């Protein structure tokens, strides 16, 4: 029994995801297929890269994570399979693994070239079904990585947006808005801890000031704005029992400025 | 092989649900994880409580139902695990089990206190992943309830809205609107049968009158308004091949008045 | 281990799908249940029939496909179970299998009559849970088709829309709009190849002309309109990294005219 996860931009209104699962189960009836999400905005590689990073470590070692957000399908872009730390990944080589690779201590990748592990007929528009799903299924049966193609040592990497850390402030940005409207920034808990020392911080976003980092959502009054560290260690701007993105009228890319209080 | 179901307000656009499944499969690779729904409106404990009640009994005995609609996450609200009849439940103690408990003949609950069954690092914002998922997984491996913490005998219960039954009418309300726009009320089939005797009934909602309870949707003409008993035994207001909520312009909380016909 | 797929119009906001899975696992704990999609527009039998056809062949032989788009639930419409080629199907007899049957070389069907394989109490509104799910689960345990009821030899068939093929043009239509806004037509790759011979084609839709059939999405500039054969062999109108349905303002039923270039 081996876990294969799927993260795509296929949505849930068509049967694209179902077809991928059918292909996997046809090759390995014992695979355990788990959805990460299929609601990545169409072609949004950055969102896929970020969301993958928040979830992949919670799976059993040896889990195979398949990521299909693939605007270049059918073009010359490469497909890849690789091992990063304890996990396997199968994806187009377009940067969807950027966050994963930014943390990687060990990594081995191959380019998907061996058509023996693809479906017999390969469409030009749906490699999720015809290439990535069958490769993942064969991997889950123990086919070694090296069987799928030659080494790939220069995977595409997107710039993972980093905060600008200055003497007197941190210039950060919102990198994801979640289902609750929480604004997730690119500032990590350790980064802020190191920078702030013992000082209190003040956070500015969309013309609003937040004067502390709270421990929990319930630190604010209902519908009150707050900042806290979310479940992936990122600083989040939230509204208790409300939607910060809607209330502030901002989304991904919004600027966040963090300063220290005068007194500390 | 043991079934674990998940019912949350996490939506399907993030990877929160995926992370919970990863945690479960890391602890019990043989668990069978089934989604009840993840589209509970954010923080809507009442909706979660109602929808859980309509589904949990259809699962095999010993199924573990995990409910994470948790506006108080990180606060002092308790977490619980319990056995109610043939089923197990793991949830925040905020009333999400109110409908289940209203029917319970037998019940044993504990407060989740034993951190040995949580993830090593517990965030303040995502107990679904860090507390409830691992507890459910350990339960599914046979860890006895009493290992998770001390008895909890006073779970939070919400008022389950009851119809007001008068001599000449029943005052009811819409407690759920489903995907089809069906308006599901809090009047049960047995309740109405007892009250109406052999009389015909007339149902009023949003200024419209419905002069009988039909057996099936197809009893009305296409796009016609009707009342019938739905699959969970609740009186529903529906539009054949249409959407009653949209057509009548009403939703949860709408009043429904039921009277008897003059002649019967 | 046997795969059972589910394709419904129940959506994902209620627990209807969850209840069906509970019923299946109660009867066959070893069934592997896979979602095809639950977001068929309410009562849209045509859409269900089309989407089923694009996915069912990718599953292991003997997979049981359960389709519940069932506006006639509770009426006299029949329920059926059948074997078509290597696959089994369980559905209301309302035309949802029209595309599958159009391709069928071999086929054996029965009407669902034997209530011993239904749930003990059958609602008038939710045969997905009370009839189709338990029948599929019993089928997956090896109960022979003939046990479920008498032969059914005249299943309801919808007209599967066919293109009109004339000497100088093909009159086609959009039969599905997918998540990406791709406009999927009823012209198949073999049909067009046979008709065009060596000629170039010109495709007209919504007042726009497309002068060739591309091999991949990336053949067009970003946001450019193109035509190509999609993953199920249908001619599609797409916008690279965009949404053709929105850009052209058309949807299902839109007319598509295909001609030959003057020179070829």
Tab-separated table of C-alpha atoms in Angstrom, chain B:
chain	number	residue	atom	x	y	z
B	1	UNK	CA	-9.452	-1.559	7.973
B	2	UNK	CA	-11.389	1.128	9.740
B	3	UNK	CA	-13.363	4.027	8.296
B	4	UNK	CA	-12.630	7.599	9.372
B	5	UNK	CA	-14.863	10.349	8.003
B	6	UNK	CA	-14.047	14.039	7.843
B	7	UNK	CA	-16.540	16.897	8.021
B	8	UNK	CA	-15.020	20.388	8.060
B	9	UNK	CA	-15.384	23.990	6.963
B	10	UNK	CA	-11.940	23.963	5.343
B	11	UNK	CA	-13.210	24.076	1.768
B	12	UNK	CA	-11.395	22.395	-1.075
B	13	UNK	CA	-9.200	25.185	-2.373
B	14	UNK	CA	-6.415	24.829	0.184
B	15	UNK	CA	-4.531	21.726	1.288
B	16	UNK	CA	-5.816	21.688	4.870
B	17	UNK	CA	-7.901	18.579	4.311
B	18	UNK	CA	-5.026	16.892	2.489
B	19	UNK	CA	-2.720	17.529	5.435
B	20	UNK	CA	-5.244	15.905	7.811
B	21	UNK	CA	-5.360	12.838	5.595
B	22	UNK	CA	-1.580	12.676	5.507
B	23	UNK	CA	-1.458	12.730	9.302
B	24	UNK	CA	-4.034	9.964	9.550
B	25	UNK	CA	-2.304	7.730	7.006
B	26	UNK	CA	1.056	8.308	8.684
B	27	UNK	CA	-0.348	6.843	11.911
B	28	UNK	CA	-2.659	4.239	10.408
B	29	UNK	CA	-1.875	3.346	6.785
B	30	UNK	CA	-4.897	1.050	6.728
B	31	UNK	CA	-7.459	3.691	7.641
B	32	UNK	CA	-10.104	4.297	4.983
B	33	UNK	CA	-10.687	8.051	4.962
B	34	UNK	CA	-13.996	9.325	3.560
B	35	UNK	CA	-15.080	12.935	3.083
B	36	UNK	CA	-18.505	13.850	4.399
B	37	UNK	CA	-18.197	17.450	3.274
B	38	UNK	CA	-15.670	20.243	3.607
B	39	UNK	CA	-17.946	22.997	2.401
B	40	UNK	CA	-19.638	23.884	5.668
B	41	UNK	CA	-19.871	27.687	5.654
B	42	UNK	CA	-16.922	29.006	7.693
B	43	UNK	CA	-17.521	28.583	11.443
B	44	UNK	CA	-21.113	27.412	10.960
B	45	UNK	CA	-21.428	24.937	13.801
B	46	UNK	CA	-25.200	24.550	13.348
B	47	UNK	CA	-24.850	23.497	9.725
B	48	UNK	CA	-22.128	20.991	10.612
B	49	UNK	CA	-24.240	19.521	13.398
B	50	UNK	CA	-27.230	19.084	11.101
B	51	UNK	CA	-25.337	17.606	8.151
B	52	UNK	CA	-23.411	15.180	10.332
B	53	UNK	CA	-26.686	13.866	11.665
B	54	UNK	CA	-28.015	13.094	8.209
B	55	UNK	CA	-25.054	10.934	7.245
B	56	UNK	CA	-23.280	9.284	10.153
B	57	UNK	CA	-25.673	6.355	10.599
B	58	UNK	CA	-25.068	5.088	7.072
B	59	UNK	CA	-21.499	4.080	7.872
B	60	UNK	CA	-20.265	0.760	9.224
B	61	UNK	CA	-20.418	0.349	12.992
B	62	UNK	CA	-17.230	1.565	14.691
B	63	UNK	CA	-16.677	4.272	12.063
B	64	UNK	CA	-14.903	7.298	13.500
B	65	UNK	CA	-16.458	10.626	12.505
B	66	UNK	CA	-14.131	13.617	12.775
B	67	UNK	CA	-15.803	17.029	12.746
B	68	UNK	CA	-13.688	20.149	12.532
B	69	UNK	CA	-15.684	23.345	12.488
B	70	UNK	CA	-13.781	25.135	15.144
B	71	UNK	CA	-14.044	28.894	15.536
B	72	UNK	CA	-12.595	28.605	19.050
B	73	UNK	CA	-9.417	26.824	17.976
B	74	UNK	CA	-6.507	27.777	20.202
B	75	UNK	CA	-8.768	29.101	22.957
B	76	UNK	CA	-9.808	27.255	26.100
B	77	UNK	CA	-12.560	25.292	24.350
B	78	UNK	CA	-12.133	21.585	24.973
B	79	UNK	CA	-11.560	18.858	22.437
B	80	UNK	CA	-13.438	15.610	22.805
B	81	UNK	CA	-13.627	12.041	21.635
B	82	UNK	CA	-16.593	9.876	22.377
B	83	UNK	CA	-18.648	6.890	21.574
B	84	UNK	CA	-22.320	7.473	20.790
B	85	UNK	CA	-24.208	4.271	20.077
B	86	UNK	CA	-22.207	2.321	17.509
B	87	UNK	CA	-20.087	5.241	16.331
B	88	UNK	CA	-17.100	7.247	17.456
B	89	UNK	CA	-16.767	11.016	17.199
B	90	UNK	CA	-13.759	13.321	17.499
B	91	UNK	CA	-14.435	17.060	17.536
B	92	UNK	CA	-14.076	20.344	19.341
B	93	UNK	CA	-16.566	20.597	22.205
B	94	UNK	CA	-18.603	23.415	20.702
B	95	UNK	CA	-21.944	21.851	19.925
B	96	UNK	CA	-21.195	20.166	16.601
B	97	UNK	CA	-22.501	16.929	18.103
B	98	UNK	CA	-25.803	18.448	19.275
B	99	UNK	CA	-28.012	16.585	16.802
B	100	UNK	CA	-26.152	13.336	17.328
B	101	UNK	CA	-26.467	13.607	21.096
B	102	UNK	CA	-30.164	14.497	20.926
B	103	UNK	CA	-30.786	10.958	19.664
B	104	UNK	CA	-28.219	9.161	21.751
B	105	UNK	CA	-29.211	6.226	23.886
B	106	UNK	CA	-25.689	5.507	25.049
B	107	UNK	CA	-22.724	7.776	25.166
B	108	UNK	CA	-19.225	7.904	26.644
B	109	UNK	CA	-16.918	10.869	26.163
B	110	UNK	CA	-13.465	12.005	27.138
B	111	UNK	CA	-11.688	15.325	26.977
B	112	UNK	CA	-8.614	15.243	24.736
B	113	UNK	CA	-5.774	15.861	27.172
B	114	UNK	CA	-3.147	13.242	26.508
B	115	UNK	CA	-0.674	14.995	24.240
B	116	UNK	CA	1.046	11.700	23.517
B	117	UNK	CA	-1.638	11.187	20.855
B	118	UNK	CA	-1.270	14.643	19.289
B	119	UNK	CA	1.341	15.720	16.770
B	120	UNK	CA	4.615	16.698	18.487
B	121	UNK	CA	4.197	20.368	17.592
B	122	UNK	CA	0.686	21.749	18.017
B	123	UNK	CA	-0.226	24.920	16.176
B	124	UNK	CA	-2.704	27.336	17.714
B	125	UNK	CA	-4.794	27.506	14.582
B	126	UNK	CA	-5.113	24.016	13.106
B	127	UNK	CA	-6.138	21.389	15.624
B	128	UNK	CA	-7.771	19.447	12.791
B	129	UNK	CA	-4.303	18.469	11.668
B	130	UNK	CA	-2.448	18.517	14.974
B	131	UNK	CA	-4.989	17.094	17.431
B	132	UNK	CA	-8.190	15.679	15.911
B	133	UNK	CA	-6.645	13.795	12.981
B	134	UNK	CA	-3.964	12.039	15.038
B	135	UNK	CA	-6.441	11.189	17.810
B	136	UNK	CA	-8.817	9.657	15.255
B	137	UNK	CA	-5.971	7.682	13.704
B	138	UNK	CA	-4.878	6.307	17.068
B	139	UNK	CA	-8.503	5.458	17.911
B	140	UNK	CA	-8.730	3.585	14.620
B	141	UNK	CA	-5.754	1.484	15.682
B	142	UNK	CA	-7.556	0.394	18.799
B	143	UNK	CA	-6.330	2.823	21.446
B	144	UNK	CA	-9.144	2.868	24.038
B	145	UNK	CA	-11.104	6.078	24.563
B	146	UNK	CA	-10.003	6.351	28.164
B	147	UNK	CA	-6.386	6.729	27.074
B	148	UNK	CA	-7.072	10.121	25.523
B	149	UNK	CA	-8.113	11.947	28.674
B	150	UNK	CA	-10.539	12.214	31.569
B	151	UNK	CA	-14.280	11.686	31.205
B	152	UNK	CA	-16.272	14.587	29.781
B	153	UNK	CA	-19.882	14.474	30.859
B	154	UNK	CA	-21.164	17.938	30.005
B	155	UNK	CA	-20.587	18.455	26.308
B	156	UNK	CA	-21.758	21.758	24.864
B	157	UNK	CA	-25.182	21.372	23.298
B	158	UNK	CA	-26.781	23.879	21.005
B	159	UNK	CA	-30.509	24.265	20.973
B	160	UNK	CA	-31.659	22.036	18.183
B	161	UNK	CA	-34.487	24.112	16.737
B	162	UNK	CA	-37.830	22.426	17.391
B	163	UNK	CA	-41.128	23.242	15.739
B	164	UNK	CA	-43.788	24.828	17.908
B	165	UNK	CA	-46.779	22.506	17.883
B	166	UNK	CA	-50.083	24.214	18.583
B	167	UNK	CA	-53.657	23.025	18.462
B	168	UNK	CA	-54.322	24.464	15.016
B	169	UNK	CA	-50.935	24.858	13.461
B	170	UNK	CA	-47.303	23.942	13.563
B	171	UNK	CA	-44.788	26.768	13.419
B	172	UNK	CA	-41.656	25.387	11.860
B	173	UNK	CA	-38.541	26.744	10.208
B	174	UNK	CA	-36.108	26.009	7.441
B	175	UNK	CA	-32.956	24.558	8.988
B	176	UNK	CA	-30.963	23.756	5.863
B	177	UNK	CA	-30.887	24.585	2.176
B	178	UNK	CA	-29.319	21.858	0.114
B	179	UNK	CA	-27.488	21.897	-3.194
B	180	UNK	CA	-30.715	21.702	-5.140
B	181	UNK	CA	-32.252	24.628	-3.297
B	182	UNK	CA	-34.560	22.319	-1.357
B	183	UNK	CA	-35.728	23.948	1.879
B	184	UNK	CA	-35.393	21.376	4.624
B	185	UNK	CA	-37.521	22.071	7.689
B	186	UNK	CA	-37.400	20.889	11.266
B	187	UNK	CA	-40.679	18.965	10.990
B	188	UNK	CA	-40.232	15.213	10.959
B	189	UNK	CA	-42.535	12.756	9.238
B	190	UNK	CA	-43.660	11.091	12.493
B	191	UNK	CA	-44.379	14.466	14.090
B	192	UNK	CA	-46.627	15.542	11.251
B	193	UNK	CA	-48.345	12.168	10.993
B	194	UNK	CA	-49.290	12.279	14.670
B	195	UNK	CA	-50.509	15.872	14.534
B	196	UNK	CA	-52.512	15.719	11.314
B	197	UNK	CA	-54.404	12.533	12.036
B	198	UNK	CA	-56.442	11.970	8.898
B	199	UNK	CA	-56.617	15.654	7.996
B	200	UNK	CA	-55.120	17.162	4.902
B	201	UNK	CA	-52.522	19.816	5.580
B	202	UNK	CA	-51.742	23.181	4.072
B	203	UNK	CA	-48.235	24.553	4.228
B	204	UNK	CA	-47.390	28.233	4.022
B	205	UNK	CA	-43.981	29.631	3.294
B	206	UNK	CA	-42.967	33.023	1.903
B	207	UNK	CA	-46.580	33.892	1.107
B	208	UNK	CA	-47.124	30.710	-0.905
B	209	UNK	CA	-49.549	27.933	-0.015
B	210	UNK	CA	-48.942	24.272	-0.707
B	211	UNK	CA	-52.057	22.157	-0.308
B	212	UNK	CA	-50.649	18.706	0.255
B	213	UNK	CA	-47.586	16.678	1.047
B	214	UNK	CA	-46.497	14.875	-2.103
B	215	UNK	CA	-44.767	11.548	-2.270
B	216	UNK	CA	-42.202	12.444	-4.914
B	217	UNK	CA	-40.721	15.412	-6.750
B	218	UNK	CA	-42.481	14.299	-9.897
B	219	UNK	CA	-45.899	14.831	-8.278
B	220	UNK	CA	-45.611	18.507	-9.237
B	221	UNK	CA	-45.457	19.857	-12.774
B	222	UNK	CA	-41.971	20.952	-13.877
B	223	UNK	CA	-41.000	24.100	-11.959
B	224	UNK	CA	-43.966	23.609	-9.653
B	225	UNK	CA	-43.708	24.121	-5.894
B	226	UNK	CA	-44.300	21.115	-3.661
B	227	UNK	CA	-43.763	19.741	-0.178
B	228	UNK	CA	-42.545	16.246	0.555
B	229	UNK	CA	-40.613	14.247	3.096
B	230	UNK	CA	-36.961	14.116	2.134
B	231	UNK	CA	-34.426	11.363	2.555
B	232	UNK	CA	-33.755	12.146	6.199
B	233	UNK	CA	-37.431	12.264	7.170
B	234	UNK	CA	-37.663	16.046	7.293
B	235	UNK	CA	-40.449	17.948	5.568
B	236	UNK	CA	-38.933	19.723	2.576
B	237	UNK	CA	-40.203	22.488	0.316
B	238	UNK	CA	-38.972	21.899	-3.221
B	239	UNK	CA	-39.444	22.988	-6.795
B	240	UNK	CA	-39.516	20.188	-9.305
B	241	UNK	CA	-36.464	20.512	-11.545
B	242	UNK	CA	-35.903	23.914	-10.001
B	243	UNK	CA	-34.569	25.697	-6.944
B	244	UNK	CA	-37.056	26.496	-4.179
B	245	UNK	CA	-34.672	28.732	-2.237
B	246	UNK	CA	-34.142	30.949	-5.280
B	247	UNK	CA	-37.741	30.858	-6.443
B	248	UNK	CA	-39.128	31.823	-3.032
B	249	UNK	CA	-36.227	34.043	-2.080
B	250	UNK	CA	-35.802	32.469	1.348
B	251	UNK	CA	-33.170	30.471	3.177
B	252	UNK	CA	-32.243	29.045	6.538
B	253	UNK	CA	-34.398	30.418	9.296
B	254	UNK	CA	-37.413	31.061	7.051
B	255	UNK	CA	-40.724	30.435	8.784
B	256	UNK	CA	-43.036	27.669	7.732
B	257	UNK	CA	-46.597	27.399	8.983
B	258	UNK	CA	-48.559	24.182	8.735
B	259	UNK	CA	-52.321	24.056	9.193
B	260	UNK	CA	-55.133	21.583	8.642
B	261	UNK	CA	-57.630	21.904	5.798
B	262	UNK	CA	-61.160	22.838	6.798
B	263	UNK	CA	-62.511	19.573	5.452
B	264	UNK	CA	-60.704	16.349	5.951
